[in-house]
Amino acid sequence: MKKEYFGTVDGREVHLYTLQNNRGMEAVISDLGGLLVRLYVPDRNGIARDVALGFDTPEEYLENGGFFGALVGPNANRIDRASYTLHGRVYQLVKNEGENNIHSDRQRGVHRRIWEAKEEAGALLLSLSLADGELGFPGNRRLSVRYELTEKNGLRITYDGESDQDTIFNLTNHSYFNLDGHGAGSIEDHRLLLEADAYTPVRADKIPTGEIAPVENTPLDFRSLKRIGERIGADDAQLKIAGGYDHNWVCNGYDGRLRRIALVQSRDAACSMEVYTDLPGVQFYSGNFSRSLRGKDGAGYGFRGGLALETQFYPDTPNQAAFPSSVFGPKRPYHTVTEYRFGNTEALDRRLVSVTPSHRQLSLMQTEFYAFVHFTVNTFTGREWGDGTEPETCFHPEKLDAAQWVRAVKAAGMRGLILTCKHHDGFCLWPSKYTSHSVAGSPWKDGRGDVVREAADACREGGIGFGVYLSPWDRNHPAYGSGKPYDDYFVHQLTELLTQYGPIRSVWFDGACGEGPNGKKQRYDWERYYETIRRLQPEACIHVCGPDIRWCGNEAGDTRASEWSVVPGRTRDTEKIASLSQQSDDTKFRQRRIAATDADLGSRAILAREAELIWYPAEVNTSIRPGWFYHAEEDGQVRTREALAEIYDRSVGGNATFLLNIPPTPDGLFHQNDVKRLEELGEHLRSVFSDNLLEQARLAATHQEPGHEIDCVREKTDSRYYRPADGVRDVNITAAFDKPVWVSRVVLKENVRLSQRIEAFTIEDETGRVLYRGTTVGYQKIAVFPKTKLQTLQIHITDARVCPTLEFVGVY
């Protein structure tokens, strides 16, 4: 649960608390008056709408009145002549609606109090104490209201009250809803059903007459779904008194148990709300306030801009002996539940699973683990970032052997290599026709060398993919910062790399953008760069500052616990990615980890509010050494095999790819320490994943579709996969062994051609002991847990979008 500052009231801080469920719903509630400030619910297209009217600041809530989103009590609604009798004693309340009382006290009621707040099992619990006689009601009282979001897309509100004397308890929530979205205009075109055969008619001052009257043949009959505005202007005495609907309906089936009493549909029928309660009545108010208000986000709230459905005991109940009693006390604690349940929970899942990878993205994800090779003049000057003034003659790798690079990365199990063909210093590792700042000006091979050629050829001969890094920031070239002339130069160089070296699997861009020799910055024409790549190398993935592969957000090898490939379209905002990229040589930046605010990119709650969704898988990149370029003083600081294996498990085993940098020495070779570590890592990975124990197990699943049985997961192939029927989100898969086996890893792979679906799962032994608890799976999840001896392994998928899929399961 997220807690954030909302403002101050009477010198005390008030806060907002954000609740989320796993169906795309989010509620933002304040400890000031229990205000429901925001309520995001998905419509039939799976796009979330904020359906609760409200304001941006505490001051606006207190100034505007209307009880927007607030808890109301101790007694909601009206009391005749602002007094009532309890056990022979007359209690006088404040007169705040003519001679009568409404909602206990407009100025000092619970809606203006700051409640104690705490998290309770994912719910928000608000508590408030009232002294004997306070607000006109007897007893030292303790009120508790619990807000929670259910997996049926319900906002459940549980009210509890204790008192040392008999007293009146009749709390409600006074939220105004507009299912078209707050600020979307009148609710008259909403359709309403009220499961009530009767209502309580009112006098001219809106106090009930005491009669229980049938709704039949009146404009108050909503027993079938009707437009709210259909008869709101009818020539009816009751409607004229309230200026519309502001009446209490007597809900059918009152027996103290939860049941549905109302249904509302938005104007476009894309969003619906059902109201469930264990209370006898509901006050339907059609928002008949005539003045215009300025609501949150600058929205305008006008006449009938929202509707309220306030579940409660009937108005004036303390004075009406024939109405269900609202008297509670030591022998009868107050407890009641109301739930506002929103429809279209399936629509969001359908929308999410429609997002799938391109063939380029899928090919790159299958690469899993690949190398970055940072090599340039910095290797010889000892710097991390050159400034473009380095002489070409300093570059002289006398023993350069790209085949050694390829042998070393293959030994670690890598399937690709990306070369920094040009870093920010502008020095080109190929003889570019467009600059003299290249290998052509170096003494290496008498100026006839081409590092890019040697690397591309070695990768092709070694059977791994080849990719290029071309920094958009060139600190050497005089055209940098000139606009189109520099973009022309950059595209010329990009074209050289994409047309002279065979198939290119990856084009890697970062967003570094500093001043050039002329003191100016360049505004990169990313779309032009992308068009060039798509035209010349259509199978190449464009990484980081590009549309295909997403940067995980750090260079430390840090990963998210839940990594999603289906994310908001805005995450592909190249300018934002560039702004978050490293802009100077900064050791702290290389050690930075993922911020808490960036931990969730793809949950249902996040995606439900996004109009554009994309498949944008993550890449985890870090260096085998503290720096990205070779420094002799770091020879003893090569990451341990254990550290690299842990990053591998969290990245390749966490629905991401792993890009590990290995910097060549000035000789042009990987240092022996780096080579040894890569060999150790490869030996470890081959040892761990050599023997899939699932081959000797008997498999069973609680649900499976014909043609997609659980035995399909035994082989790594995308042509056969397991799945249950649509709508089955909870399945239990059992692997039974003839004799006990030792297990410490389970590998799960979804069929991501059908999108990423699994939301939560556990791995358990035959006793039900949980060995691992996970969330996302995606392309691959490596679940690592302490070595355990078992004879039956259970994989329990507890939640998935539409239904889960599994392409492969491995037990090691």
Short mmCIF file of C-alpha atoms in Angstrom, two decimals, residues 288-645:
data_model
loop_
_atom_site.label_atom_id
_atom_site.label_comp_id
_atom_site.label_asym_id
_atom_site.label_seq_id
_atom_site.Cartn_x
_atom_site.Cartn_y
_atom_site.Cartn_z
CA ASN A 288 -29.19 17.77 -7.98
CA PHE A 289 -26.70 20.44 -6.91
CA SER A 290 -27.20 23.38 -9.23
CA ARG A 291 -23.89 25.24 -8.88
CA SER A 292 -20.87 24.34 -10.95
CA LEU A 293 -17.76 23.12 -9.17
CA ARG A 294 -14.17 22.76 -10.23
CA GLY A 295 -13.14 19.20 -9.41
CA LYS A 296 -9.87 17.30 -9.45
CA ASP A 297 -7.67 17.41 -12.53
CA GLY A 298 -9.44 20.62 -13.57
CA ALA A 299 -12.69 18.80 -14.35
CA GLY A 300 -15.98 20.66 -14.18
CA TYR A 301 -18.80 19.19 -12.08
CA GLY A 302 -22.19 20.53 -13.04
CA PHE A 303 -25.86 19.78 -12.56
CA ARG A 304 -26.33 16.03 -12.01
CA GLY A 305 -22.64 15.40 -12.63
CA GLY A 306 -22.59 12.39 -10.31
CA LEU A 307 -24.88 10.00 -8.49
CA ALA A 308 -24.72 8.71 -4.93
CA LEU A 309 -25.97 5.34 -3.71
CA GLU A 310 -25.68 5.54 0.06
CA THR A 311 -26.47 2.26 1.80
CA GLN A 312 -27.94 2.85 5.27
CA PHE A 313 -30.77 2.53 7.72
CA TYR A 314 -33.73 4.62 6.64
CA PRO A 315 -33.70 8.38 7.21
CA ASP A 316 -35.18 9.50 10.56
CA THR A 317 -34.95 5.91 11.82
CA PRO A 318 -34.40 7.01 15.47
CA ASN A 319 -37.85 8.62 15.39
CA GLN A 320 -39.64 5.91 13.40
CA ALA A 321 -40.47 2.83 15.46
CA ALA A 322 -41.68 0.93 12.39
CA PHE A 323 -38.31 1.27 10.62
CA PRO A 324 -35.46 -1.25 11.20
CA SER A 325 -33.59 -0.14 14.31
CA SER A 326 -30.21 1.61 14.17
CA VAL A 327 -29.66 1.31 17.95
CA PHE A 328 -26.45 -0.52 18.90
CA GLY A 329 -24.51 -0.86 22.11
CA PRO A 330 -22.49 -3.13 24.39
CA LYS A 331 -24.68 -6.14 23.69
CA ARG A 332 -25.14 -5.41 19.99
CA PRO A 333 -21.97 -4.14 18.27
CA TYR A 334 -22.43 -2.33 14.99
CA HIS A 335 -21.19 -4.25 11.94
CA THR A 336 -22.22 -3.84 8.33
CA VAL A 337 -20.72 -4.34 4.86
CA THR A 338 -21.27 -2.59 1.55
CA GLU A 339 -19.49 -3.44 -1.66
CA TYR A 340 -19.43 -1.45 -4.90
CA ARG A 341 -18.57 -4.09 -7.50
CA PHE A 342 -17.51 -3.13 -11.01
CA GLY A 343 -17.96 -5.26 -14.10
CA ASN A 344 -15.80 -6.07 -17.12
CA THR A 345 -13.03 -7.87 -15.25
CA GLU A 346 -12.59 -10.12 -18.32
CA ALA A 347 -12.18 -7.24 -20.76
CA LEU A 348 -8.88 -6.08 -19.33
CA ASP A 349 -7.35 -9.56 -19.50
CA ARG A 350 -8.49 -9.98 -23.10
CA ARG A 351 -6.89 -6.70 -24.00
CA LEU A 352 -3.65 -7.54 -22.22
CA VAL A 353 -3.16 -10.95 -23.84
CA SER A 354 -3.68 -9.42 -27.29
CA VAL A 355 -0.23 -7.81 -26.94
CA THR A 356 2.44 -10.19 -28.27
CA PRO A 357 6.09 -10.01 -29.41
CA SER A 358 7.30 -9.34 -32.94
CA HIS A 359 9.46 -11.98 -34.61
CA ARG A 360 12.49 -9.71 -34.00
CA GLN A 361 11.76 -9.45 -30.29
CA LEU A 362 11.12 -13.18 -29.93
CA SER A 363 14.42 -13.99 -31.65
CA LEU A 364 16.31 -11.65 -29.32
CA MET A 365 14.61 -13.10 -26.21
CA GLN A 366 15.70 -16.56 -27.37
CA THR A 367 19.29 -15.30 -27.41
CA GLU A 368 18.93 -14.91 -23.61
CA PHE A 369 22.60 -14.17 -22.74
CA TYR A 370 24.99 -12.13 -24.88
CA ALA A 371 28.12 -10.01 -24.65
CA PHE A 372 28.89 -6.31 -24.81
CA VAL A 373 32.43 -5.42 -25.89
CA HIS A 374 33.56 -1.89 -24.98
CA PHE A 375 36.71 -1.08 -26.93
CA THR A 376 38.04 2.27 -28.19
CA VAL A 377 40.76 4.87 -27.51
CA ASN A 378 39.67 4.85 -23.85
CA THR A 379 41.22 1.39 -23.58
CA PHE A 380 44.58 3.05 -24.20
CA THR A 381 44.10 6.30 -22.28
CA GLY A 382 42.67 4.67 -19.15
CA ARG A 383 39.49 6.76 -19.28
CA GLU A 384 35.86 5.66 -19.23
CA TRP A 385 34.63 8.52 -21.41
CA GLY A 386 36.89 10.14 -23.96
CA ASP A 387 36.42 13.75 -24.99
CA GLY A 388 37.15 13.35 -28.70
CA THR A 389 40.61 14.92 -28.63
CA GLU A 390 42.51 11.63 -28.35
CA PRO A 391 44.97 11.11 -31.20
CA GLU A 392 44.16 8.25 -33.54
CA THR A 393 47.73 7.00 -33.10
CA CYS A 394 47.04 5.92 -29.51
CA PHE A 395 44.88 3.04 -30.77
CA HIS A 396 47.20 0.11 -31.45
CA PRO A 397 45.91 -3.36 -30.36
CA GLU A 398 48.86 -5.41 -31.58
CA LYS A 399 47.39 -8.85 -30.67
CA LEU A 400 43.73 -8.21 -31.43
CA ASP A 401 41.90 -11.49 -31.88
CA ALA A 402 38.13 -11.26 -32.15
CA ALA A 403 37.96 -15.04 -32.44
CA GLN A 404 39.30 -15.19 -28.86
CA TRP A 405 36.43 -12.95 -27.78
CA VAL A 406 33.90 -15.25 -29.42
CA ARG A 407 35.43 -18.40 -27.92
CA ALA A 408 35.32 -16.84 -24.45
CA VAL A 409 31.71 -15.66 -24.63
CA LYS A 410 30.57 -18.98 -26.10
CA ALA A 411 32.29 -20.77 -23.22
CA ALA A 412 30.00 -18.84 -20.87
CA GLY A 413 26.92 -19.87 -22.86
CA MET A 414 26.42 -16.54 -24.63
CA ARG A 415 24.75 -16.45 -28.03
CA GLY A 416 25.58 -12.97 -29.27
CA LEU A 417 28.05 -10.07 -29.14
CA ILE A 418 27.49 -6.32 -29.46
CA LEU A 419 30.54 -4.20 -30.27
CA THR A 420 30.92 -0.51 -29.37
CA CYS A 421 31.75 0.51 -32.92
CA LYS A 422 31.87 4.15 -31.82
CA HIS A 423 31.68 5.53 -28.28
CA HIS A 424 31.11 9.16 -27.26
CA ASP A 425 34.70 10.07 -28.16
CA GLY A 426 33.76 9.66 -31.84
CA PHE A 427 36.57 7.23 -32.65
CA CYS A 428 35.35 4.67 -35.21
CA LEU A 429 36.52 1.06 -35.05
CA TRP A 430 35.98 0.83 -38.79
CA PRO A 431 37.46 3.03 -41.58
CA SER A 432 34.47 5.35 -41.99
CA LYS A 433 34.43 7.51 -45.10
CA TYR A 434 32.87 10.36 -43.12
CA THR A 435 35.56 11.09 -40.52
CA SER A 436 39.32 10.85 -40.12
CA HIS A 437 38.89 9.98 -36.45
CA SER A 438 39.01 6.21 -36.99
CA VAL A 439 41.23 3.14 -37.20
CA ALA A 440 42.34 4.38 -40.61
CA GLY A 441 44.47 6.99 -38.80
CA SER A 442 46.00 4.51 -36.34
CA PRO A 443 49.25 2.56 -36.70
CA TRP A 444 47.36 -0.71 -36.20
CA LYS A 445 47.78 -2.74 -39.39
CA ASP A 446 49.23 0.41 -40.97
CA GLY A 447 45.80 2.03 -40.97
CA ARG A 448 44.19 -0.78 -42.94
CA GLY A 449 42.55 -2.54 -39.98
CA ASP A 450 38.82 -2.88 -39.33
CA VAL A 451 37.76 -4.07 -35.84
CA VAL A 452 34.12 -4.23 -36.84
CA ARG A 453 34.96 -6.53 -39.75
CA GLU A 454 37.01 -8.83 -37.56
CA ALA A 455 34.31 -9.01 -34.88
CA ALA A 456 31.49 -9.59 -37.40
CA ASP A 457 33.45 -12.34 -39.16
CA ALA A 458 34.38 -14.02 -35.87
CA CYS A 459 30.75 -14.01 -34.71
CA ARG A 460 29.55 -15.48 -37.99
CA GLU A 461 32.22 -18.19 -37.93
CA GLY A 462 31.45 -18.91 -34.26
CA GLY A 463 27.73 -19.19 -34.91
CA ILE A 464 26.59 -16.32 -32.68
CA GLY A 465 24.72 -13.11 -33.49
CA PHE A 466 26.49 -9.80 -34.08
CA GLY A 467 25.27 -6.37 -33.03
CA VAL A 468 26.55 -2.80 -33.15
CA TYR A 469 26.63 0.10 -30.72
CA LEU A 470 26.87 3.55 -32.31
CA SER A 471 26.81 6.44 -29.88
CA PRO A 472 24.62 9.31 -31.07
CA TRP A 473 26.88 11.68 -29.14
CA ASP A 474 30.09 12.39 -31.07
CA ARG A 475 32.43 14.62 -29.10
CA ASN A 476 34.89 14.82 -31.98
CA HIS A 477 32.82 15.75 -34.99
CA PRO A 478 32.39 19.51 -35.64
CA ALA A 479 28.84 19.09 -36.98
CA TYR A 480 27.52 17.82 -33.64
CA GLY A 481 24.80 20.20 -32.43
CA SER A 482 24.07 21.53 -35.92
CA GLY A 483 20.78 19.69 -36.42
CA LYS A 484 20.20 18.06 -39.82
CA PRO A 485 23.84 18.22 -41.00
CA TYR A 486 24.89 16.13 -38.01
CA ASP A 487 21.94 13.74 -38.45
CA ASP A 488 23.03 13.28 -42.08
CA TYR A 489 26.52 12.38 -40.85
CA PHE A 490 25.18 10.00 -38.22
CA VAL A 491 22.87 8.23 -40.71
CA HIS A 492 25.78 7.88 -43.16
CA GLN A 493 27.81 6.09 -40.51
CA LEU A 494 24.83 3.99 -39.45
CA THR A 495 24.38 2.99 -43.09
CA GLU A 496 28.01 1.91 -43.33
CA LEU A 497 27.58 -0.41 -40.36
CA LEU A 498 24.31 -1.84 -41.61
CA THR A 499 25.43 -2.53 -45.20
CA GLN A 500 29.04 -3.71 -44.97
CA TYR A 501 29.13 -6.36 -42.26
CA GLY A 502 26.43 -8.90 -43.00
CA PRO A 503 23.34 -9.62 -40.86
CA ILE A 504 23.03 -7.41 -37.78
CA ARG A 505 20.98 -8.78 -34.88
CA SER A 506 21.08 -5.72 -32.61
CA VAL A 507 21.52 -1.97 -32.87
CA TRP A 508 22.18 -0.59 -29.39
CA PHE A 509 21.57 3.10 -28.64
CA ASP A 510 21.90 4.99 -25.41
CA GLY A 511 20.67 8.51 -24.83
CA ALA A 512 23.92 10.27 -23.94
CA CYS A 513 23.63 13.84 -25.15
CA GLY A 514 26.18 16.45 -24.13
CA GLU A 515 27.86 19.39 -25.74
CA GLY A 516 29.99 19.01 -28.83
CA PRO A 517 33.14 20.94 -29.81
CA ASN A 518 30.93 23.90 -30.72
CA GLY A 519 29.31 24.01 -27.26
CA LYS A 520 25.93 22.87 -28.63
CA LYS A 521 23.76 19.81 -28.02
CA GLN A 522 22.15 17.79 -30.77
CA ARG A 523 18.47 16.93 -30.85
CA TYR A 524 18.53 13.42 -32.23
CA ASP A 525 16.19 12.47 -35.08
CA TRP A 526 15.34 9.05 -33.64
CA GLU A 527 12.59 8.28 -36.13
CA ARG A 528 15.00 8.79 -39.02
CA TYR A 529 17.50 6.47 -37.38
CA TYR A 530 14.83 3.81 -36.84
CA GLU A 531 13.63 4.05 -40.45
CA THR A 532 17.20 3.53 -41.65
CA ILE A 533 17.61 0.41 -39.51
CA ARG A 534 14.25 -1.08 -40.50
CA ARG A 535 15.01 -0.53 -44.18
CA LEU A 536 18.56 -1.88 -44.17
CA GLN A 537 18.39 -4.55 -41.42
CA PRO A 538 14.71 -5.40 -40.87
CA GLU A 539 15.55 -8.32 -38.55
CA ALA A 540 17.63 -6.18 -36.16
CA CYS A 541 16.29 -5.28 -32.74
CA ILE A 542 16.77 -1.69 -31.63
CA HIS A 543 17.74 -1.61 -27.95
CA VAL A 544 17.23 0.89 -25.11
CA CYS A 545 16.64 4.17 -26.98
CA GLY A 546 14.58 2.17 -29.40
CA PRO A 547 11.24 0.43 -29.86
CA ASP A 548 12.21 -3.24 -29.45
CA ILE A 549 14.18 -3.92 -26.25
CA ARG A 550 13.74 -1.99 -23.01
CA TRP A 551 16.51 -0.89 -20.68
CA CYS A 552 15.91 -2.28 -17.19
CA GLY A 553 16.85 1.12 -15.75
CA ASN A 554 20.29 0.59 -14.22
CA GLU A 555 23.82 -0.62 -14.97
CA ALA A 556 24.35 -2.55 -11.74
CA GLY A 557 22.67 -5.78 -12.84
CA ASP A 558 19.69 -5.06 -10.60
CA THR A 559 16.38 -6.67 -11.58
CA ARG A 560 12.69 -6.44 -10.75
CA ALA A 561 10.93 -9.16 -8.79
CA SER A 562 8.09 -8.98 -11.33
CA GLU A 563 9.26 -8.18 -14.84
CA TRP A 564 6.54 -7.64 -17.43
CA SER A 565 6.95 -7.52 -21.20
CA VAL A 566 3.46 -6.03 -21.67
CA VAL A 567 3.91 -2.44 -20.54
CA PRO A 568 2.49 1.04 -21.21
CA GLY A 569 3.30 2.59 -24.57
CA ARG A 570 4.76 5.60 -22.78
CA THR A 571 7.71 3.49 -21.56
CA ARG A 572 8.99 3.69 -25.14
CA ASP A 573 9.31 7.48 -24.92
CA THR A 574 12.79 7.83 -26.37
CA GLU A 575 13.36 11.32 -25.04
CA LYS A 576 12.53 10.21 -21.51
CA ILE A 577 14.79 7.17 -21.82
CA ALA A 578 17.55 9.43 -23.05
CA SER A 579 17.05 11.83 -20.15
CA LEU A 580 17.45 8.95 -17.69
CA SER A 581 20.56 7.63 -19.41
CA GLN A 582 24.05 8.39 -18.19
CA GLN A 583 25.10 11.88 -19.30
CA SER A 584 28.59 11.91 -17.77
CA ASP A 585 31.15 9.45 -16.47
CA ASP A 586 29.73 8.78 -13.02
CA THR A 587 30.68 5.80 -10.85
CA LYS A 588 27.54 6.25 -8.73
CA PHE A 589 25.37 5.95 -11.83
CA ARG A 590 26.93 2.57 -12.63
CA GLN A 591 26.03 1.38 -9.12
CA ARG A 592 22.48 2.75 -9.10
CA ARG A 593 19.69 0.24 -8.54
CA ILE A 594 16.05 0.16 -9.65
CA ALA A 595 13.96 2.79 -7.86
CA ALA A 596 10.92 1.64 -5.89
CA THR A 597 8.70 3.85 -8.05
CA ASP A 598 9.80 1.89 -11.14
CA ALA A 599 9.26 -1.56 -9.62
CA ASP A 600 5.81 -2.15 -11.15
CA LEU A 601 5.52 -1.53 -14.88
CA GLY A 602 2.92 -4.07 -15.91
CA SER A 603 0.42 -5.12 -13.24
CA ARG A 604 -3.25 -5.07 -14.13
CA ALA A 605 -3.73 -1.97 -11.95
CA ILE A 606 -1.03 -0.10 -13.87
CA LEU A 607 -2.09 -1.21 -17.35
CA ALA A 608 -5.81 -0.65 -16.86
CA ARG A 609 -5.24 3.11 -16.99
CA GLU A 610 -3.17 3.00 -20.18
CA ALA A 611 -4.66 3.64 -23.60
CA GLU A 612 -1.63 2.17 -25.45
CA LEU A 613 0.03 -1.11 -24.57
CA ILE A 614 3.17 -2.55 -26.17
CA TRP A 615 5.38 -5.62 -25.98
CA TYR A 616 8.68 -4.23 -24.73
CA PRO A 617 10.88 -6.85 -23.04
CA ALA A 618 13.64 -5.90 -20.64
CA GLU A 619 17.40 -6.18 -20.97
CA VAL A 620 19.68 -6.29 -17.93
CA ASN A 621 23.11 -4.86 -18.69
CA THR A 622 26.19 -4.65 -16.51
CA SER A 623 29.95 -5.12 -16.74
CA ILE A 624 32.10 -7.99 -15.57
CA ARG A 625 34.35 -5.32 -14.00
CA PRO A 626 33.61 -2.06 -12.17
CA GLY A 627 34.21 -0.09 -15.39
CA TRP A 628 32.98 -0.58 -18.92
CA PHE A 629 36.43 -0.17 -20.48
CA TYR A 630 39.56 -2.04 -19.48
CA HIS A 631 41.67 -0.69 -16.61
CA ALA A 632 44.64 -2.73 -15.40
CA GLU A 633 43.96 -1.75 -11.81
CA GLU A 634 40.64 -3.62 -12.00
CA ASP A 635 42.21 -6.97 -12.92
CA GLY A 636 41.57 -8.19 -9.39
CA GLN A 637 37.96 -6.89 -9.35
CA VAL A 638 36.36 -9.21 -11.88
CA ARG A 639 32.93 -10.32 -10.62
CA THR A 640 32.88 -13.73 -9.00
CA ARG A 641 31.25 -16.70 -10.65
CA GLU A 642 28.65 -16.68 -7.88
CA ALA A 643 27.80 -13.02 -8.49
CA LEU A 644 27.44 -13.55 -12.24
CA ALA A 645 25.36 -16.69 -11.73
#
